[in-house]
Amino acid sequence: MDTSRGFLFITYKLYHHLSKLEGEHKSHCLNVFLSVMKYAWKKNGYEARLRHETIHKDTGLCRTTIKSCLSTLNKLNVVKSFRGKSGKTYIVNEVFLKAEKLYEKVKIDVLRPQDSRFTTTLEETIYINNIDKIIGKNKGDKENTINELATLPLPDLIGDTKNVYYCKLAIERKEELARQKNLVDPRIIQRELSKITKEKNFAYKRKKEYNIKNGIKPWEK
C-alpha cells in the first residue's frame, strides 16, 4: 500500500475531543491515531487492517499502551475496531477528518521553455490577501494590526482560516466600535438633563410665562 502522503486531513475537533483524557495518555492516543491514519485512506473508506506490531514500529509505544489507546479511541468513537482473521480492522470516524480528494498519481509533463511574451508576472499569479498584508506591515504592533483588520469586511475576517487569532480579535474590536457608534454623546445627555432641571424650576417657569405674555425675546437683546 502507498503511504507517501504529503499531509493528513485531521481537524482540531479531534484534539479537543481527546481533551477528556489526562496526562500523556492523550498524546499516546494521538500518536496511535496518526499511525492508523497512515494506512487508512479515503479510497478504502478510511479503513485499515493492522497488527499491533505495525503500530509499534510507527510509534515506538509498547503493545500494552497501544492496546489501551485503541480501546480508548474505540470508546470515544474516534476509531472503531473489528477482529478479523489476520489482526484487526480499524475504521476512522470521518467526523474528525477534513474532506479529502481521492489520491491519484498523475503523469508529470516535461518542462518546456516558455515564450516570455506569454509568461505571467509574479504579481499576476501570486495573491496575498489584505489580512496577510496588514499583519506583515504591522509586525510586532498588535494594537495597530487589530485596528486595521477591524476596518475589513466581516465576511473576510470570518472566512480567513490562516490568521484565526488576529481575525478573532479584529471581529471583537469591530463589534466594540459598532457599540460605541450607537452610544449617545455624554454631552448631549448632560445638556438634556440640564434642560429638564431648568424646566422644573419654579422661578424659571414664572419668568418664561412672563416673557411669553409680554412678547419678550431674551435672545434678541
mmCIF file of N, CA and C in Angstrom, residues 69-175:
data_model
loop_
_atom_site.group_PDB
_atom_site.id
_atom_site.type_symbol
_atom_site.label_atom_id
_atom_site.label_comp_id
_atom_site.label_asym_id
_atom_site.label_seq_id
_atom_site.Cartn_x
_atom_site.Cartn_y
_atom_site.Cartn_z
ATOM 1 N N CYS A 69 -4.671 2.498 24.183
ATOM 2 C CA CYS A 69 -5.036 3.655 23.354
ATOM 3 C C CYS A 69 -6.131 3.303 22.346
ATOM 4 N N LEU A 70 -6.005 2.130 21.727
ATOM 5 C CA LEU A 70 -7.013 1.702 20.751
ATOM 6 C C LEU A 70 -8.365 1.489 21.433
ATOM 7 N N SER A 71 -8.318 0.993 22.647
ATOM 8 C CA SER A 71 -9.551 0.798 23.414
ATOM 9 C C SER A 71 -10.199 2.154 23.722
ATOM 10 N N THR A 72 -9.355 3.128 24.101
ATOM 11 C CA THR A 72 -9.861 4.472 24.406
ATOM 12 C C THR A 72 -10.448 5.125 23.165
ATOM 13 N N LEU A 73 -9.743 5.032 22.045
ATOM 14 C CA LEU A 73 -10.222 5.625 20.782
ATOM 15 C C LEU A 73 -11.535 4.988 20.347
ATOM 16 N N ASN A 74 -11.678 3.695 20.639
ATOM 17 C CA ASN A 74 -12.908 2.984 20.312
ATOM 18 C C ASN A 74 -14.070 3.490 21.174
ATOM 19 N N LYS A 75 -13.801 3.695 22.486
ATOM 20 C CA LYS A 75 -14.838 4.184 23.405
ATOM 21 C C LYS A 75 -15.258 5.617 23.052
ATOM 22 N N LEU A 76 -14.289 6.419 22.589
ATOM 23 C CA LEU A 76 -14.573 7.815 22.229
ATOM 24 C C LEU A 76 -15.148 7.943 20.818
ATOM 25 N N ASN A 77 -15.366 6.793 20.168
ATOM 26 C CA ASN A 77 -15.948 6.766 18.817
ATOM 27 C C ASN A 77 -15.060 7.489 17.796
ATOM 28 N N VAL A 78 -13.750 7.391 17.990
ATOM 29 C CA VAL A 78 -12.794 8.001 17.049
ATOM 30 C C VAL A 78 -12.334 6.952 16.038
ATOM 31 N N VAL A 79 -11.954 5.789 16.532
ATOM 32 C CA VAL A 79 -11.531 4.676 15.670
ATOM 33 C C VAL A 79 -12.258 3.417 16.144
ATOM 34 N N LYS A 80 -13.087 2.857 15.291
ATOM 35 C CA LYS A 80 -13.796 1.616 15.627
ATOM 36 C C LYS A 80 -12.944 0.425 15.159
ATOM 37 N N SER A 81 -12.936 -0.646 15.941
ATOM 38 C CA SER A 81 -12.129 -1.809 15.580
ATOM 39 C C SER A 81 -12.988 -3.077 15.512
ATOM 40 N N PHE A 82 -12.612 -3.934 14.551
ATOM 41 C CA PHE A 82 -13.306 -5.208 14.358
ATOM 42 C C PHE A 82 -12.254 -6.297 14.172
ATOM 43 N N ARG A 83 -12.438 -7.409 14.863
ATOM 44 C CA ARG A 83 -11.454 -8.501 14.782
ATOM 45 C C ARG A 83 -11.623 -9.290 13.492
ATOM 46 N N GLY A 84 -10.492 -9.552 12.821
ATOM 47 C CA GLY A 84 -10.504 -10.335 11.594
ATOM 48 C C GLY A 84 -9.610 -11.555 11.727
ATOM 49 N N LYS A 85 -9.383 -12.257 10.609
ATOM 50 C CA LYS A 85 -8.549 -13.471 10.637
ATOM 51 C C LYS A 85 -7.082 -13.135 10.874
ATOM 52 N N SER A 86 -6.624 -12.019 10.285
ATOM 53 C CA SER A 86 -5.214 -11.655 10.443
ATOM 54 C C SER A 86 -5.119 -10.272 11.077
ATOM 55 N N GLY A 87 -5.366 -10.178 12.345
ATOM 56 C CA GLY A 87 -5.325 -8.889 13.038
ATOM 57 C C GLY A 87 -6.681 -8.212 13.030
ATOM 58 N N LYS A 88 -6.676 -6.971 13.412
ATOM 59 C CA LYS A 88 -7.927 -6.222 13.490
ATOM 60 C C LYS A 88 -8.070 -5.237 12.332
ATOM 61 N N THR A 89 -9.335 -4.878 12.073
ATOM 62 C CA THR A 89 -9.630 -3.864 11.078
ATOM 63 C C THR A 89 -10.063 -2.599 11.817
ATOM 64 N N TYR A 90 -9.480 -1.475 11.466
ATOM 65 C CA TYR A 90 -9.791 -0.207 12.124
ATOM 66 C C TYR A 90 -10.434 0.747 11.126
ATOM 67 N N ILE A 91 -11.525 1.381 11.532
ATOM 68 C CA ILE A 91 -12.224 2.348 10.680
ATOM 69 C C ILE A 91 -12.249 3.693 11.403
ATOM 70 N N VAL A 92 -11.716 4.719 10.737
ATOM 71 C CA VAL A 92 -11.614 6.063 11.324
ATOM 72 C C VAL A 92 -12.928 6.811 11.128
ATOM 73 N N ASN A 93 -13.404 7.449 12.182
ATOM 74 C CA ASN A 93 -14.632 8.259 12.114
ATOM 75 C C ASN A 93 -14.346 9.537 11.318
ATOM 76 N N GLU A 94 -15.035 9.710 10.192
ATOM 77 C CA GLU A 94 -14.760 10.835 9.292
ATOM 78 C C GLU A 94 -15.174 12.188 9.873
ATOM 79 N N VAL A 95 -15.889 12.182 11.001
ATOM 80 C CA VAL A 95 -16.271 13.443 11.655
ATOM 81 C C VAL A 95 -15.028 14.250 12.029
ATOM 82 N N PHE A 96 -13.934 13.539 12.328
ATOM 83 C CA PHE A 96 -12.713 14.202 12.780
ATOM 84 C C PHE A 96 -11.736 14.475 11.629
ATOM 85 N N LEU A 97 -12.197 14.279 10.396
ATOM 86 C CA LEU A 97 -11.320 14.485 9.239
ATOM 87 C C LEU A 97 -11.862 15.565 8.319
ATOM 88 N N LYS A 98 -10.970 16.222 7.619
ATOM 89 C CA LYS A 98 -11.356 17.214 6.622
ATOM 90 C C LYS A 98 -11.581 16.483 5.303
ATOM 91 N N ALA A 99 -12.516 17.012 4.492
ATOM 92 C CA ALA A 99 -12.809 16.375 3.199
ATOM 93 C C ALA A 99 -11.529 16.244 2.378
ATOM 94 N N GLU A 100 -11.336 15.081 1.779
ATOM 95 C CA GLU A 100 -10.106 14.792 1.049
ATOM 96 C C GLU A 100 -10.426 14.289 -0.355
ATOM 97 N N LYS A 101 -9.670 14.752 -1.318
ATOM 98 C CA LYS A 101 -9.847 14.247 -2.685
ATOM 99 C C LYS A 101 -9.162 12.894 -2.797
ATOM 100 N N LEU A 102 -9.654 12.092 -3.692
ATOM 101 C CA LEU A 102 -9.024 10.792 -3.908
ATOM 102 C C LEU A 102 -7.611 10.981 -4.425
ATOM 103 N N TYR A 103 -6.666 10.161 -3.919
ATOM 104 C CA TYR A 103 -5.266 10.258 -4.316
ATOM 105 C C TYR A 103 -5.077 9.539 -5.643
ATOM 106 N N GLU A 104 -4.565 10.251 -6.609
ATOM 107 C CA GLU A 104 -4.291 9.639 -7.909
ATOM 108 C C GLU A 104 -2.931 10.104 -8.400
ATOM 109 N N LYS A 105 -2.131 9.167 -8.834
ATOM 110 C CA LYS A 105 -0.839 9.546 -9.403
ATOM 111 C C LYS A 105 -1.076 10.119 -10.795
ATOM 112 N N VAL A 106 -0.408 11.201 -11.076
ATOM 113 C CA VAL A 106 -0.581 11.821 -12.397
ATOM 114 C C VAL A 106 0.764 11.889 -13.099
ATOM 115 N N LYS A 107 0.719 11.843 -14.389
ATOM 116 C CA LYS A 107 1.941 11.924 -15.175
ATOM 117 C C LYS A 107 2.377 13.374 -15.252
ATOM 118 N N ILE A 108 3.634 13.620 -14.932
ATOM 119 C CA ILE A 108 4.154 14.992 -14.953
ATOM 120 C C ILE A 108 4.811 15.255 -16.296
ATOM 121 N N ASP A 109 4.352 16.300 -16.978
ATOM 122 C CA ASP A 109 4.917 16.658 -18.277
ATOM 123 C C ASP A 109 6.329 17.203 -18.117
ATOM 124 N N VAL A 110 7.137 16.979 -19.145
ATOM 125 C CA VAL A 110 8.493 17.537 -19.160
ATOM 126 C C VAL A 110 8.376 19.044 -19.339
ATOM 127 N N LEU A 111 9.136 19.794 -18.532
ATOM 128 C CA LEU A 111 9.086 21.252 -18.583
ATOM 129 C C LEU A 111 9.671 21.749 -19.894
ATOM 130 N N ARG A 112 8.895 22.577 -20.577
ATOM 131 C CA ARG A 112 9.347 23.158 -21.840
ATOM 132 C C ARG A 112 9.577 24.647 -21.655
ATOM 133 N N PRO A 113 10.592 25.208 -22.342
ATOM 134 C CA PRO A 113 10.847 26.658 -22.220
ATOM 135 C C PRO A 113 9.620 27.443 -22.652
ATOM 136 N N GLN A 114 9.306 28.516 -21.910
ATOM 137 C CA GLN A 114 8.143 29.322 -22.238
ATOM 138 C C GLN A 114 8.552 30.585 -22.988
ATOM 139 N N ASP A 115 7.647 31.017 -23.850
ATOM 140 C CA ASP A 115 7.848 32.287 -24.550
ATOM 141 C C ASP A 115 7.569 33.403 -23.548
ATOM 142 N N SER A 116 8.548 34.291 -23.349
ATOM 143 C CA SER A 116 8.401 35.351 -22.351
ATOM 144 C C SER A 116 7.217 36.256 -22.630
ATOM 145 N N ARG A 117 6.753 36.292 -23.874
ATOM 146 C CA ARG A 117 5.593 37.136 -24.211
ATOM 147 C C ARG A 117 4.328 36.636 -23.527
ATOM 148 N N PHE A 118 4.290 35.330 -23.227
ATOM 149 C CA PHE A 118 3.089 34.741 -22.639
ATOM 150 C C PHE A 118 3.307 34.319 -21.181
ATOM 151 N N THR A 119 4.419 34.741 -20.590
ATOM 152 C CA THR A 119 4.705 34.387 -19.200
ATOM 153 C C THR A 119 4.119 35.433 -18.266
ATOM 154 N N THR A 120 3.272 34.994 -17.346
ATOM 155 C CA THR A 120 2.646 35.940 -16.409
ATOM 156 C C THR A 120 3.648 36.338 -15.340
ATOM 157 N N THR A 121 3.488 37.512 -14.807
ATOM 158 C CA THR A 121 4.386 38.006 -13.759
ATOM 159 C C THR A 121 3.945 37.470 -12.403
ATOM 160 N N LEU A 122 4.854 37.565 -11.419
ATOM 161 C CA LEU A 122 4.522 37.115 -10.062
ATOM 162 C C LEU A 122 3.331 37.873 -9.513
ATOM 163 N N GLU A 123 3.246 39.148 -9.875
ATOM 164 C CA GLU A 123 2.150 39.977 -9.380
ATOM 165 C C GLU A 123 0.813 39.457 -9.860
ATOM 166 N N GLU A 124 0.812 38.835 -11.050
ATOM 167 C CA GLU A 124 -0.443 38.322 -11.609
ATOM 168 C C GLU A 124 -0.800 36.956 -11.052
ATOM 169 N N THR A 125 0.215 36.179 -10.661
ATOM 170 C CA THR A 125 -0.061 34.797 -10.269
ATOM 171 C C THR A 125 -0.132 34.577 -8.764
ATOM 172 N N ILE A 126 0.534 35.419 -7.985
ATOM 173 C CA ILE A 126 0.531 35.240 -6.530
ATOM 174 C C ILE A 126 -0.427 36.223 -5.890
ATOM 175 N N TYR A 127 -1.341 35.703 -5.118
ATOM 176 C CA TYR A 127 -2.325 36.558 -4.460
ATOM 177 C C TYR A 127 -2.097 36.538 -2.952
ATOM 178 N N ILE A 128 -1.871 37.693 -2.387
ATOM 179 C CA ILE A 128 -1.728 37.822 -0.938
ATOM 180 C C ILE A 128 -2.907 38.653 -0.462
ATOM 181 N N ASN A 129 -3.731 38.105 0.381
ATOM 182 C CA ASN A 129 -4.934 38.832 0.783
ATOM 183 C C ASN A 129 -4.617 39.997 1.720
ATOM 184 N N ASN A 130 -5.606 40.857 1.917
ATOM 185 C CA ASN A 130 -5.422 42.059 2.728
ATOM 186 C C ASN A 130 -5.025 41.742 4.156
ATOM 187 N N ILE A 131 -5.547 40.647 4.691
ATOM 188 C CA ILE A 131 -5.237 40.272 6.075
ATOM 189 C C ILE A 131 -3.749 39.992 6.231
ATOM 190 N N ASP A 132 -3.177 39.217 5.297
ATOM 191 C CA ASP A 132 -1.740 38.932 5.339
ATOM 192 C C ASP A 132 -0.923 40.210 5.218
ATOM 193 N N LYS A 133 -1.345 41.103 4.337
ATOM 194 C CA LYS A 133 -0.619 42.357 4.128
ATOM 195 C C LYS A 133 -0.591 43.196 5.397
ATOM 196 N N ILE A 134 -1.755 43.322 6.042
ATOM 197 C CA ILE A 134 -1.858 44.149 7.254
ATOM 198 C C ILE A 134 -1.002 43.567 8.374
ATOM 199 N N ILE A 135 -1.057 42.247 8.555
ATOM 200 C CA ILE A 135 -0.272 41.602 9.622
ATOM 201 C C ILE A 135 1.217 41.748 9.340
ATOM 202 N N GLY A 136 1.599 41.596 8.067
ATOM 203 C CA GLY A 136 3.004 41.743 7.690
ATOM 204 C C GLY A 136 3.514 43.166 7.882
ATOM 205 N N LYS A 137 2.672 44.130 7.531
ATOM 206 C CA LYS A 137 3.061 45.543 7.627
ATOM 207 C C LYS A 137 3.234 45.986 9.073
ATOM 208 N N ASN A 138 2.370 45.474 9.964
ATOM 209 C CA ASN A 138 2.393 45.895 11.370
ATOM 210 C C ASN A 138 3.054 44.864 12.275
ATOM 211 N N LYS A 139 3.991 44.131 11.751
ATOM 212 C CA LYS A 139 4.624 43.054 12.518
ATOM 213 C C LYS A 139 5.152 43.589 13.854
ATOM 214 N N GLY A 140 4.708 42.982 14.946
ATOM 215 C CA GLY A 140 5.172 43.413 16.266
ATOM 216 C C GLY A 140 4.269 44.441 16.918
ATOM 217 N N ASP A 141 3.395 45.071 16.132
ATOM 218 C CA ASP A 141 2.481 46.088 16.683
ATOM 219 C C ASP A 141 1.069 45.512 16.689
ATOM 220 N N LYS A 142 0.727 44.854 17.791
ATOM 221 C CA LYS A 142 -0.545 44.133 17.892
ATOM 222 C C LYS A 142 -1.748 45.065 17.787
ATOM 223 N N GLU A 143 -1.703 46.212 18.497
ATOM 224 C CA GLU A 143 -2.835 47.143 18.517
ATOM 225 C C GLU A 143 -3.141 47.673 17.123
ATOM 226 N N ASN A 144 -2.094 48.131 16.417
ATOM 227 C CA ASN A 144 -2.275 48.658 15.054
ATOM 228 C C ASN A 144 -2.827 47.593 14.125
ATOM 229 N N THR A 145 -2.305 46.367 14.282
ATOM 230 C CA THR A 145 -2.757 45.252 13.438
ATOM 231 C C THR A 145 -4.254 45.020 13.622
ATOM 232 N N ILE A 146 -4.699 44.955 14.885
ATOM 233 C CA ILE A 146 -6.118 44.699 15.182
ATOM 234 C C ILE A 146 -6.989 45.837 14.677
ATOM 235 N N ASN A 147 -6.543 47.094 14.900
ATOM 236 C CA ASN A 147 -7.326 48.254 14.465
ATOM 237 C C ASN A 147 -7.505 48.282 12.946
ATOM 238 N N GLU A 148 -6.428 47.943 12.214
ATOM 239 C CA GLU A 148 -6.527 47.945 10.746
ATOM 240 C C GLU A 148 -7.375 46.785 10.244
ATOM 241 N N LEU A 149 -7.215 45.616 10.866
ATOM 242 C CA LEU A 149 -8.022 44.452 10.462
ATOM 243 C C LEU A 149 -9.503 44.710 10.707
ATOM 244 N N ALA A 150 -9.811 45.485 11.745
ATOM 245 C CA ALA A 150 -11.210 45.782 12.093
ATOM 246 C C ALA A 150 -11.911 46.615 11.025
ATOM 247 N N THR A 151 -11.131 47.213 10.102
ATOM 248 C CA THR A 151 -11.732 48.007 9.025
ATOM 249 C C THR A 151 -12.140 47.133 7.832
ATOM 250 N N LEU A 152 -11.707 45.871 7.831
ATOM 251 C CA LEU A 152 -12.044 44.961 6.723
ATOM 252 C C LEU A 152 -13.470 44.447 6.869
ATOM 253 N N PRO A 153 -14.080 44.009 5.765
ATOM 254 C CA PRO A 153 -15.443 43.454 5.831
ATOM 255 C C PRO A 153 -15.488 42.227 6.740
ATOM 256 N N LEU A 154 -16.577 42.092 7.481
ATOM 257 C CA LEU A 154 -16.741 40.982 8.425
ATOM 258 C C LEU A 154 -16.608 39.604 7.759
ATOM 259 N N PRO A 155 -17.193 39.380 6.551
ATOM 260 C CA PRO A 155 -17.058 38.064 5.907
ATOM 261 C C PRO A 155 -15.600 37.668 5.657
ATOM 262 N N ASP A 156 -14.731 38.670 5.347
ATOM 263 C CA ASP A 156 -13.314 38.385 5.116
ATOM 264 C C ASP A 156 -12.655 37.866 6.389
ATOM 265 N N LEU A 157 -13.000 38.491 7.515
ATOM 266 C CA LEU A 157 -12.406 38.096 8.799
ATOM 267 C C LEU A 157 -12.895 36.718 9.235
ATOM 268 N N ILE A 158 -14.198 36.469 9.041
ATOM 269 C CA ILE A 158 -14.780 35.178 9.433
ATOM 270 C C ILE A 158 -14.247 34.053 8.548
ATOM 271 N N GLY A 159 -14.076 34.337 7.267
ATOM 272 C CA GLY A 159 -13.667 33.308 6.309
ATOM 273 C C GLY A 159 -12.191 32.959 6.334
ATOM 274 N N ASP A 160 -11.352 33.784 6.970
ATOM 275 C CA ASP A 160 -9.912 33.523 6.988
ATOM 276 C C ASP A 160 -9.581 32.397 7.966
ATOM 277 N N THR A 161 -8.877 31.393 7.497
ATOM 278 C CA THR A 161 -8.518 30.257 8.353
ATOM 279 C C THR A 161 -7.034 30.234 8.692
ATOM 280 N N LYS A 162 -6.284 31.197 8.148
ATOM 281 C CA LYS A 162 -4.835 31.231 8.344
ATOM 282 C C LYS A 162 -4.454 32.047 9.574
ATOM 283 N N ASN A 163 -5.140 33.185 9.768
ATOM 284 C CA ASN A 163 -4.807 34.105 10.864
ATOM 285 C C ASN A 163 -5.976 34.189 11.849
ATOM 286 N N VAL A 164 -6.391 33.034 12.360
ATOM 287 C CA VAL A 164 -7.594 32.934 13.194
ATOM 288 C C VAL A 164 -7.523 33.834 14.429
ATOM 289 N N TYR A 165 -6.349 33.842 15.093
ATOM 290 C CA TYR A 165 -6.200 34.615 16.340
ATOM 291 C C TYR A 165 -6.436 36.102 16.106
ATOM 292 N N TYR A 166 -5.732 36.675 15.112
ATOM 293 C CA TYR A 166 -5.865 38.105 14.840
ATOM 294 C C TYR A 166 -7.261 38.450 14.323
ATOM 295 N N CYS A 167 -7.840 37.563 13.523
ATOM 296 C CA CYS A 167 -9.175 37.822 12.979
ATOM 297 C C CYS A 167 -10.226 37.831 14.085
ATOM 298 N N LYS A 168 -10.054 36.951 15.075
ATOM 299 C CA LYS A 168 -10.990 36.908 16.202
ATOM 300 C C LYS A 168 -10.939 38.227 16.983
ATOM 301 N N LEU A 169 -9.706 38.724 17.237
ATOM 302 C CA LEU A 169 -9.551 39.989 17.965
ATOM 303 C C LEU A 169 -10.106 41.158 17.147
ATOM 304 N N ALA A 170 -9.927 41.096 15.822
ATOM 305 C CA ALA A 170 -10.423 42.167 14.951
ATOM 306 C C ALA A 170 -11.950 42.198 14.930
ATOM 307 N N ILE A 171 -12.573 41.021 14.951
ATOM 308 C CA ILE A 171 -14.040 40.942 14.978
ATOM 309 C C ILE A 171 -14.566 41.551 16.281
ATOM 310 N N GLU A 172 -13.879 41.234 17.399
ATOM 311 C CA GLU A 172 -14.281 41.797 18.693
ATOM 312 C C GLU A 172 -14.145 43.315 18.699
ATOM 313 N N ARG A 173 -13.047 43.821 18.088
ATOM 314 C CA ARG A 173 -12.842 45.265 18.006
ATOM 315 C C ARG A 173 -13.912 45.918 17.134
ATOM 316 N N LYS A 174 -14.264 45.228 16.060
ATOM 317 C CA LYS A 174 -15.294 45.725 15.139
ATOM 318 C C LYS A 174 -16.639 45.859 15.868
ATOM 319 N N GLU A 175 -16.957 44.845 16.669
ATOM 320 C CA GLU A 175 -18.214 44.870 17.439
ATOM 321 C C GLU A 175 -18.192 45.970 18.496
#
